[in-house]
Amino acid sequence: MSDDATKILLSESEMPTSWYNIVPDLPSPPPPVLHPGTLQPVGPDDLAPLFPMALIEQEVTTERYVTIPPEVLEVYRLWRPSPLYRAHRLEKALGTPAKIYYKYEGVSPAGSHKPNTAVPQAYYNASAGIRRLTTETGAGQWGTALAFAAAQFGLECEIWQVRASYDQKPYRKLMIETFGGTVHPSPSELTEAGRKMLADDPDSPGSLGIAISEAVEVAAQHPDTNYALGSVLNHVLLHQTVIGEEALLQLAKVGAVPDVIVGCTGGGSNFAGLAFPFLREKLAGRMAPVIRAVEPASCPSLTKGVYAYDFGDTAGMTPLMKMHTLGHDFIPDPIHAGGLRYHGMAPLISHVYELGLMEAVAKTQRECFEAGVAFARSEGIIPAPEPTHALAACIEEALRCKETGESKVILTALCGHGHLDLPAYGKFLSGEMADHALSGEAVAAAQSRLPAVPA
């Protein structure tokens, strides 16, 4: 196949049958997750009230590959392998000699990459006899994915959606309900964590940290209910590596090797899913791409956060994870990329960043939506607000190539479509969209309340 091909496909027989775990290939292991009471590394018993043992084992595994169960592969075949596209029309519009490829995850039933982990999480919970799953969601992509996955394995699904996104994206609620899920705006009156937040701020826009607190609280109170997380944790990143494993095979079909890999980062699952298989190849000396994470300027955990132990939620109900964090009670501005409004970065990505194996940049939302519109008008796909961050950085890199004459190969993951985000595009097109300035005072205040953990 020529590298002039527009759409590069894999057959079902070429779909990955294992997830890739990067931990054994890193120069040093990531710091352990700590119990907030004892400050000792957590054990399986500490996590058992929330997760089935199969996922706990995946969270701490040192095996390089984990076999994907046949029942999960059967559901994956509804949309996997996903296509890889060469963005010829975007390249032409930019006048760049760079070659831009994007792995398109918007072909999934939920319209994003999130079912890659929602399906196995639902499967393992159903296999363990769990009846109901609770979770949080920002823009609604994760909630939609888990509702879909729960329906595949006969589970109930209850979701707390960040209030700002709940109000901005009403069709996400309808999509979740169509799949059989129940969704509440967060903070809500249904939990102690939600009631406390509303008492402090009745007009709170919410945050992923608050929504996590609510979902965890409910799961912990019912023995037939477990919690499911859409990003951040090791097993979630593990499941997403089907993206990068497929992309490796697809680029090999056209003889292309990436010079730059770009992904958007909120909690980090989409980025890790694309980048970690390529980082394996880089660590083995088989390629040498620059790996670049792109985050929102109003919630820049990698570029402005501190590397410290912190809670994964606002109420402090989760174990302590060492990660790049803005502070667990930092409330980001209500930008339209709701899936990127998380105070911390996945511990595994934070560790990779600390090792100097990747870099990070932050982008404002108007620059990102400008990139999203340029992509839609050239490639014909309206991206979700989250991947417009990666697209903005791809365009920036491609324009540098235009100046230097370099024909770099740029790879990104278009992690979801924006069909349910059109009101956000309306704000941008009408000139009403504002760039939110990060409040250094708010970050400093939140970081002053980090839990005290001895070095």
JSON list of C-alpha atoms in Angstrom, two decimals, residues 284-455:
[
{"chain": "A", "resi": 284, "resn": "ALA", "atom": "CA", "xyz": [13.68, -0.56, 22.18]},
{"chain": "A", "resi": 285, "resn": "GLY", "atom": "CA", "xyz": [15.52, 1.69, 19.71]},
{"chain": "A", "resi": 286, "resn": "ARG", "atom": "CA", "xyz": [13.28, 0.87, 16.74]},
{"chain": "A", "resi": 287, "resn": "MET", "atom": "CA", "xyz": [12.03, 4.45, 16.24]},
{"chain": "A", "resi": 288, "resn": "ALA", "atom": "CA", "xyz": [12.57, 7.85, 17.85]},
{"chain": "A", "resi": 289, "resn": "PRO", "atom": "CA", "xyz": [9.37, 9.95, 17.79]},
{"chain": "A", "resi": 290, "resn": "VAL", "atom": "CA", "xyz": [8.82, 13.07, 19.85]},
{"chain": "A", "resi": 291, "resn": "ILE", "atom": "CA", "xyz": [5.78, 12.30, 22.02]},
{"chain": "A", "resi": 292, "resn": "ARG", "atom": "CA", "xyz": [3.76, 15.40, 22.91]},
{"chain": "A", "resi": 293, "resn": "ALA", "atom": "CA", "xyz": [0.77, 15.75, 25.23]},
{"chain": "A", "resi": 294, "resn": "VAL", "atom": "CA", "xyz": [-1.59, 18.71, 24.78]},
{"chain": "A", "resi": 295, "resn": "GLU", "atom": "CA", "xyz": [-3.78, 19.95, 27.63]},
{"chain": "A", "resi": 296, "resn": "PRO", "atom": "CA", "xyz": [-6.15, 22.90, 28.14]},
{"chain": "A", "resi": 297, "resn": "ALA", "atom": "CA", "xyz": [-4.55, 26.12, 29.34]},
{"chain": "A", "resi": 298, "resn": "SER", "atom": "CA", "xyz": [-7.29, 26.43, 31.98]},
{"chain": "A", "resi": 299, "resn": "CYS", "atom": "CA", "xyz": [-6.53, 23.00, 33.48]},
{"chain": "A", "resi": 300, "resn": "PRO", "atom": "CA", "xyz": [-2.82, 22.34, 32.79]},
{"chain": "A", "resi": 301, "resn": "SER", "atom": "CA", "xyz": [-1.89, 19.59, 35.23]},
{"chain": "A", "resi": 302, "resn": "LEU", "atom": "CA", "xyz": [1.31, 18.56, 33.42]},
{"chain": "A", "resi": 303, "resn": "THR", "atom": "CA", "xyz": [2.64, 22.01, 32.57]},
{"chain": "A", "resi": 304, "resn": "LYS", "atom": "CA", "xyz": [1.54, 23.87, 35.71]},
{"chain": "A", "resi": 305, "resn": "GLY", "atom": "CA", "xyz": [0.81, 21.17, 38.28]},
{"chain": "A", "resi": 306, "resn": "VAL", "atom": "CA", "xyz": [3.16, 19.81, 40.94]},
{"chain": "A", "resi": 307, "resn": "TYR", "atom": "CA", "xyz": [4.31, 16.19, 41.03]},
{"chain": "A", "resi": 308, "resn": "ALA", "atom": "CA", "xyz": [2.98, 15.03, 44.37]},
{"chain": "A", "resi": 309, "resn": "TYR", "atom": "CA", "xyz": [0.72, 12.54, 46.11]},
{"chain": "A", "resi": 310, "resn": "ASP", "atom": "CA", "xyz": [-2.90, 13.64, 45.91]},
{"chain": "A", "resi": 311, "resn": "PHE", "atom": "CA", "xyz": [-6.43, 12.31, 46.01]},
{"chain": "A", "resi": 312, "resn": "GLY", "atom": "CA", "xyz": [-8.11, 11.37, 42.76]},
{"chain": "A", "resi": 313, "resn": "ASP", "atom": "CA", "xyz": [-11.34, 13.00, 43.90]},
{"chain": "A", "resi": 314, "resn": "THR", "atom": "CA", "xyz": [-12.40, 16.22, 45.60]},
{"chain": "A", "resi": 315, "resn": "ALA", "atom": "CA", "xyz": [-13.78, 14.76, 48.83]},
{"chain": "A", "resi": 316, "resn": "GLY", "atom": "CA", "xyz": [-10.63, 12.72, 49.53]},
{"chain": "A", "resi": 317, "resn": "MET", "atom": "CA", "xyz": [-12.25, 9.28, 49.34]},
{"chain": "A", "resi": 318, "resn": "THR", "atom": "CA", "xyz": [-9.76, 7.66, 46.96]},
{"chain": "A", "resi": 319, "resn": "PRO", "atom": "CA", "xyz": [-6.24, 6.32, 47.62]},
{"chain": "A", "resi": 320, "resn": "LEU", "atom": "CA", "xyz": [-3.33, 8.72, 47.19]},
{"chain": "A", "resi": 321, "resn": "MET", "atom": "CA", "xyz": [-1.68, 8.68, 43.78]},
{"chain": "A", "resi": 322, "resn": "LYS", "atom": "CA", "xyz": [1.58, 10.38, 42.84]},
{"chain": "A", "resi": 323, "resn": "MET", "atom": "CA", "xyz": [0.73, 12.50, 39.84]},
{"chain": "A", "resi": 324, "resn": "HIS", "atom": "CA", "xyz": [0.98, 15.93, 38.34]},
{"chain": "A", "resi": 325, "resn": "THR", "atom": "CA", "xyz": [-1.84, 17.76, 40.09]},
{"chain": "A", "resi": 326, "resn": "LEU", "atom": "CA", "xyz": [-3.38, 21.19, 40.41]},
{"chain": "A", "resi": 327, "resn": "GLY", "atom": "CA", "xyz": [-4.84, 20.13, 43.77]},
{"chain": "A", "resi": 328, "resn": "HIS", "atom": "CA", "xyz": [-7.78, 17.78, 44.33]},
{"chain": "A", "resi": 329, "resn": "ASP", "atom": "CA", "xyz": [-10.20, 20.59, 45.17]},
{"chain": "A", "resi": 330, "resn": "PHE", "atom": "CA", "xyz": [-9.18, 22.83, 42.26]},
{"chain": "A", "resi": 331, "resn": "ILE", "atom": "CA", "xyz": [-12.30, 23.64, 40.23]},
{"chain": "A", "resi": 332, "resn": "PRO", "atom": "CA", "xyz": [-11.42, 24.27, 36.55]},
{"chain": "A", "resi": 333, "resn": "ASP", "atom": "CA", "xyz": [-13.22, 26.88, 34.47]},
{"chain": "A", "resi": 334, "resn": "PRO", "atom": "CA", "xyz": [-16.23, 25.47, 32.57]},
{"chain": "A", "resi": 335, "resn": "ILE", "atom": "CA", "xyz": [-14.51, 25.13, 29.19]},
{"chain": "A", "resi": 336, "resn": "HIS", "atom": "CA", "xyz": [-16.28, 23.18, 26.46]},
{"chain": "A", "resi": 337, "resn": "ALA", "atom": "CA", "xyz": [-13.70, 20.35, 26.49]},
{"chain": "A", "resi": 338, "resn": "GLY", "atom": "CA", "xyz": [-15.40, 18.84, 29.53]},
{"chain": "A", "resi": 339, "resn": "GLY", "atom": "CA", "xyz": [-13.41, 15.62, 29.26]},
{"chain": "A", "resi": 340, "resn": "LEU", "atom": "CA", "xyz": [-10.17, 17.50, 29.95]},
{"chain": "A", "resi": 341, "resn": "ARG", "atom": "CA", "xyz": [-11.33, 19.26, 33.14]},
{"chain": "A", "resi": 342, "resn": "TYR", "atom": "CA", "xyz": [-9.52, 16.99, 35.61]},
{"chain": "A", "resi": 343, "resn": "HIS", "atom": "CA", "xyz": [-7.21, 18.28, 38.33]},
{"chain": "A", "resi": 344, "resn": "GLY", "atom": "CA", "xyz": [-4.60, 15.53, 37.93]},
{"chain": "A", "resi": 345, "resn": "MET", "atom": "CA", "xyz": [-2.80, 13.51, 35.29]},
{"chain": "A", "resi": 346, "resn": "ALA", "atom": "CA", "xyz": [-2.70, 9.70, 35.21]},
{"chain": "A", "resi": 347, "resn": "PRO", "atom": "CA", "xyz": [0.09, 8.55, 37.57]},
{"chain": "A", "resi": 348, "resn": "LEU", "atom": "CA", "xyz": [1.66, 6.41, 34.86]},
{"chain": "A", "resi": 349, "resn": "ILE", "atom": "CA", "xyz": [1.77, 9.32, 32.38]},
{"chain": "A", "resi": 350, "resn": "SER", "atom": "CA", "xyz": [3.06, 11.61, 35.13]},
{"chain": "A", "resi": 351, "resn": "HIS", "atom": "CA", "xyz": [5.86, 9.11, 35.78]},
{"chain": "A", "resi": 352, "resn": "VAL", "atom": "CA", "xyz": [6.71, 8.88, 32.06]},
{"chain": "A", "resi": 353, "resn": "TYR", "atom": "CA", "xyz": [6.79, 12.69, 31.95]},
{"chain": "A", "resi": 354, "resn": "GLU", "atom": "CA", "xyz": [9.10, 12.82, 34.97]},
{"chain": "A", "resi": 355, "resn": "LEU", "atom": "CA", "xyz": [11.42, 10.35, 33.23]},
{"chain": "A", "resi": 356, "resn": "GLY", "atom": "CA", "xyz": [11.73, 12.81, 30.32]},
{"chain": "A", "resi": 357, "resn": "LEU", "atom": "CA", "xyz": [10.21, 10.40, 27.80]},
{"chain": "A", "resi": 358, "resn": "MET", "atom": "CA", "xyz": [7.53, 12.84, 26.61]},
{"chain": "A", "resi": 359, "resn": "GLU", "atom": "CA", "xyz": [6.78, 16.56, 26.54]},
{"chain": "A", "resi": 360, "resn": "ALA", "atom": "CA", "xyz": [3.66, 18.64, 27.19]},
{"chain": "A", "resi": 361, "resn": "VAL", "atom": "CA", "xyz": [2.12, 21.92, 25.98]},
{"chain": "A", "resi": 362, "resn": "ALA", "atom": "CA", "xyz": [-1.08, 23.79, 26.87]},
{"chain": "A", "resi": 363, "resn": "LYS", "atom": "CA", "xyz": [-3.57, 25.40, 24.44]},
{"chain": "A", "resi": 364, "resn": "THR", "atom": "CA", "xyz": [-6.42, 27.89, 24.85]},
{"chain": "A", "resi": 365, "resn": "GLN", "atom": "CA", "xyz": [-9.86, 26.80, 23.72]},
{"chain": "A", "resi": 366, "resn": "ARG", "atom": "CA", "xyz": [-10.30, 29.36, 20.93]},
{"chain": "A", "resi": 367, "resn": "GLU", "atom": "CA", "xyz": [-7.06, 28.22, 19.28]},
{"chain": "A", "resi": 368, "resn": "CYS", "atom": "CA", "xyz": [-8.30, 24.65, 19.61]},
{"chain": "A", "resi": 369, "resn": "PHE", "atom": "CA", "xyz": [-11.72, 25.33, 18.11]},
{"chain": "A", "resi": 370, "resn": "GLU", "atom": "CA", "xyz": [-10.06, 27.19, 15.26]},
{"chain": "A", "resi": 371, "resn": "ALA", "atom": "CA", "xyz": [-8.11, 23.99, 14.56]},
{"chain": "A", "resi": 372, "resn": "GLY", "atom": "CA", "xyz": [-11.30, 21.94, 14.87]},
{"chain": "A", "resi": 373, "resn": "VAL", "atom": "CA", "xyz": [-13.08, 24.09, 12.27]},
{"chain": "A", "resi": 374, "resn": "ALA", "atom": "CA", "xyz": [-10.08, 23.90, 9.91]},
{"chain": "A", "resi": 375, "resn": "PHE", "atom": "CA", "xyz": [-10.08, 20.12, 10.28]},
{"chain": "A", "resi": 376, "resn": "ALA", "atom": "CA", "xyz": [-13.84, 19.84, 9.70]},
{"chain": "A", "resi": 377, "resn": "ARG", "atom": "CA", "xyz": [-13.70, 22.00, 6.57]},
{"chain": "A", "resi": 378, "resn": "SER", "atom": "CA", "xyz": [-10.83, 19.98, 5.09]},
{"chain": "A", "resi": 379, "resn": "GLU", "atom": "CA", "xyz": [-11.30, 16.43, 6.36]},
{"chain": "A", "resi": 380, "resn": "GLY", "atom": "CA", "xyz": [-15.08, 16.40, 6.80]},
{"chain": "A", "resi": 381, "resn": "ILE", "atom": "CA", "xyz": [-15.18, 15.26, 10.44]},
{"chain": "A", "resi": 382, "resn": "ILE", "atom": "CA", "xyz": [-16.29, 17.60, 13.22]},
{"chain": "A", "resi": 383, "resn": "PRO", "atom": "CA", "xyz": [-13.99, 16.73, 16.13]},
{"chain": "A", "resi": 384, "resn": "ALA", "atom": "CA", "xyz": [-15.01, 16.68, 19.76]},
{"chain": "A", "resi": 385, "resn": "PRO", "atom": "CA", "xyz": [-13.58, 19.66, 21.72]},
{"chain": "A", "resi": 386, "resn": "GLU", "atom": "CA", "xyz": [-11.03, 17.39, 23.45]},
{"chain": "A", "resi": 387, "resn": "PRO", "atom": "CA", "xyz": [-9.06, 16.26, 20.34]},
{"chain": "A", "resi": 388, "resn": "THR", "atom": "CA", "xyz": [-9.08, 19.80, 18.93]},
{"chain": "A", "resi": 389, "resn": "HIS", "atom": "CA", "xyz": [-6.25, 20.37, 21.42]},
{"chain": "A", "resi": 390, "resn": "ALA", "atom": "CA", "xyz": [-4.16, 17.71, 19.69]},
{"chain": "A", "resi": 391, "resn": "LEU", "atom": "CA", "xyz": [-5.19, 19.05, 16.28]},
{"chain": "A", "resi": 392, "resn": "ALA", "atom": "CA", "xyz": [-4.04, 22.56, 17.24]},
{"chain": "A", "resi": 393, "resn": "ALA", "atom": "CA", "xyz": [-0.61, 21.16, 18.12]},
{"chain": "A", "resi": 394, "resn": "CYS", "atom": "CA", "xyz": [-0.54, 19.07, 14.92]},
{"chain": "A", "resi": 395, "resn": "ILE", "atom": "CA", "xyz": [-1.27, 22.15, 12.82]},
{"chain": "A", "resi": 396, "resn": "GLU", "atom": "CA", "xyz": [1.39, 24.10, 14.71]},
{"chain": "A", "resi": 397, "resn": "GLU", "atom": "CA", "xyz": [3.93, 21.35, 13.96]},
{"chain": "A", "resi": 398, "resn": "ALA", "atom": "CA", "xyz": [2.86, 21.12, 10.32]},
{"chain": "A", "resi": 399, "resn": "LEU", "atom": "CA", "xyz": [3.28, 24.88, 9.86]},
{"chain": "A", "resi": 400, "resn": "ARG", "atom": "CA", "xyz": [6.79, 24.63, 11.34]},
{"chain": "A", "resi": 401, "resn": "CYS", "atom": "CA", "xyz": [7.49, 22.00, 8.69]},
{"chain": "A", "resi": 402, "resn": "LYS", "atom": "CA", "xyz": [6.22, 24.46, 6.09]},
{"chain": "A", "resi": 403, "resn": "GLU", "atom": "CA", "xyz": [8.86, 26.95, 7.25]},
{"chain": "A", "resi": 404, "resn": "THR", "atom": "CA", "xyz": [11.70, 24.42, 7.43]},
{"chain": "A", "resi": 405, "resn": "GLY", "atom": "CA", "xyz": [10.75, 22.26, 4.47]},
{"chain": "A", "resi": 406, "resn": "GLU", "atom": "CA", "xyz": [10.81, 19.11, 6.60]},
{"chain": "A", "resi": 407, "resn": "SER", "atom": "CA", "xyz": [8.50, 16.27, 5.61]},
{"chain": "A", "resi": 408, "resn": "LYS", "atom": "CA", "xyz": [7.82, 14.99, 9.10]},
{"chain": "A", "resi": 409, "resn": "VAL", "atom": "CA", "xyz": [5.30, 12.25, 9.78]},
{"chain": "A", "resi": 410, "resn": "ILE", "atom": "CA", "xyz": [2.82, 13.47, 12.40]},
{"chain": "A", "resi": 411, "resn": "LEU", "atom": "CA", "xyz": [0.44, 11.04, 14.10]},
{"chain": "A", "resi": 412, "resn": "THR", "atom": "CA", "xyz": [-2.50, 11.89, 16.33]},
{"chain": "A", "resi": 413, "resn": "ALA", "atom": "CA", "xyz": [-5.61, 10.25, 17.75]},
{"chain": "A", "resi": 414, "resn": "LEU", "atom": "CA", "xyz": [-8.92, 11.85, 16.84]},
{"chain": "A", "resi": 415, "resn": "CYS", "atom": "CA", "xyz": [-10.50, 10.38, 19.96]},
{"chain": "A", "resi": 416, "resn": "GLY", "atom": "CA", "xyz": [-14.11, 11.31, 19.23]},
{"chain": "A", "resi": 417, "resn": "HIS", "atom": "CA", "xyz": [-16.54, 13.21, 17.02]},
{"chain": "A", "resi": 418, "resn": "GLY", "atom": "CA", "xyz": [-18.25, 16.44, 18.04]},
{"chain": "A", "resi": 419, "resn": "HIS", "atom": "CA", "xyz": [-21.79, 15.81, 16.82]},
{"chain": "A", "resi": 420, "resn": "LEU", "atom": "CA", "xyz": [-23.15, 16.42, 20.32]},
{"chain": "A", "resi": 421, "resn": "ASP", "atom": "CA", "xyz": [-20.85, 19.41, 20.87]},
{"chain": "A", "resi": 422, "resn": "LEU", "atom": "CA", "xyz": [-22.31, 21.66, 18.20]},
{"chain": "A", "resi": 423, "resn": "PRO", "atom": "CA", "xyz": [-23.49, 24.31, 20.69]},
{"chain": "A", "resi": 424, "resn": "ALA", "atom": "CA", "xyz": [-19.81, 24.79, 21.58]},
{"chain": "A", "resi": 425, "resn": "TYR", "atom": "CA", "xyz": [-18.98, 25.27, 17.91]},
{"chain": "A", "resi": 426, "resn": "GLY", "atom": "CA", "xyz": [-21.87, 27.72, 17.76]},
{"chain": "A", "resi": 427, "resn": "LYS", "atom": "CA", "xyz": [-20.27, 29.74, 20.55]},
{"chain": "A", "resi": 428, "resn": "PHE", "atom": "CA", "xyz": [-16.98, 29.77, 18.65]},
{"chain": "A", "resi": 429, "resn": "LEU", "atom": "CA", "xyz": [-18.45, 30.62, 15.25]},
{"chain": "A", "resi": 430, "resn": "SER", "atom": "CA", "xyz": [-20.52, 33.48, 16.70]},
{"chain": "A", "resi": 431, "resn": "GLY", "atom": "CA", "xyz": [-17.50, 34.96, 18.46]},
{"chain": "A", "resi": 432, "resn": "GLU", "atom": "CA", "xyz": [-18.98, 34.37, 21.91]},
{"chain": "A", "resi": 433, "resn": "MET", "atom": "CA", "xyz": [-16.36, 31.87, 23.09]},
{"chain": "A", "resi": 434, "resn": "ALA", "atom": "CA", "xyz": [-13.95, 33.18, 25.70]},
{"chain": "A", "resi": 435, "resn": "ASP", "atom": "CA", "xyz": [-10.53, 31.98, 26.73]},
{"chain": "A", "resi": 436, "resn": "HIS", "atom": "CA", "xyz": [-10.42, 31.38, 30.45]},
{"chain": "A", "resi": 437, "resn": "ALA", "atom": "CA", "xyz": [-7.38, 32.67, 32.27]},
{"chain": "A", "resi": 438, "resn": "LEU", "atom": "CA", "xyz": [-5.97, 30.22, 34.80]},
{"chain": "A", "resi": 439, "resn": "SER", "atom": "CA", "xyz": [-6.14, 31.66, 38.29]},
{"chain": "A", "resi": 440, "resn": "GLY", "atom": "CA", "xyz": [-2.74, 31.20, 39.87]},
{"chain": "A", "resi": 441, "resn": "GLU", "atom": "CA", "xyz": [-4.26, 32.05, 43.22]},
{"chain": "A", "resi": 442, "resn": "ALA", "atom": "CA", "xyz": [-6.82, 29.24, 42.90]},
{"chain": "A", "resi": 443, "resn": "VAL", "atom": "CA", "xyz": [-4.12, 26.73, 41.97]},
{"chain": "A", "resi": 444, "resn": "ALA", "atom": "CA", "xyz": [-1.86, 27.87, 44.80]},
{"chain": "A", "resi": 445, "resn": "ALA", "atom": "CA", "xyz": [-4.74, 27.60, 47.26]},
{"chain": "A", "resi": 446, "resn": "ALA", "atom": "CA", "xyz": [-5.67, 24.10, 46.10]},
{"chain": "A", "resi": 447, "resn": "GLN", "atom": "CA", "xyz": [-2.05, 22.94, 46.13]},
{"chain": "A", "resi": 448, "resn": "SER", "atom": "CA", "xyz": [-1.62, 24.26, 49.67]},
{"chain": "A", "resi": 449, "resn": "ARG", "atom": "CA", "xyz": [-4.20, 21.65, 50.71]},
{"chain": "A", "resi": 450, "resn": "LEU", "atom": "CA", "xyz": [-2.37, 18.65, 49.26]},
{"chain": "A", "resi": 451, "resn": "PRO", "atom": "CA", "xyz": [-2.16, 15.75, 51.72]},
{"chain": "A", "resi": 452, "resn": "ALA", "atom": "CA", "xyz": [1.05, 15.59, 53.73]},
{"chain": "A", "resi": 453, "resn": "VAL", "atom": "CA", "xyz": [3.08, 12.58, 52.58]},
{"chain": "A", "resi": 454, "resn": "PRO", "atom": "CA", "xyz": [6.69, 12.16, 53.79]},
{"chain": "A", "resi": 455, "resn": "ALA", "atom": "CA", "xyz": [9.23, 12.00, 50.96]}
]
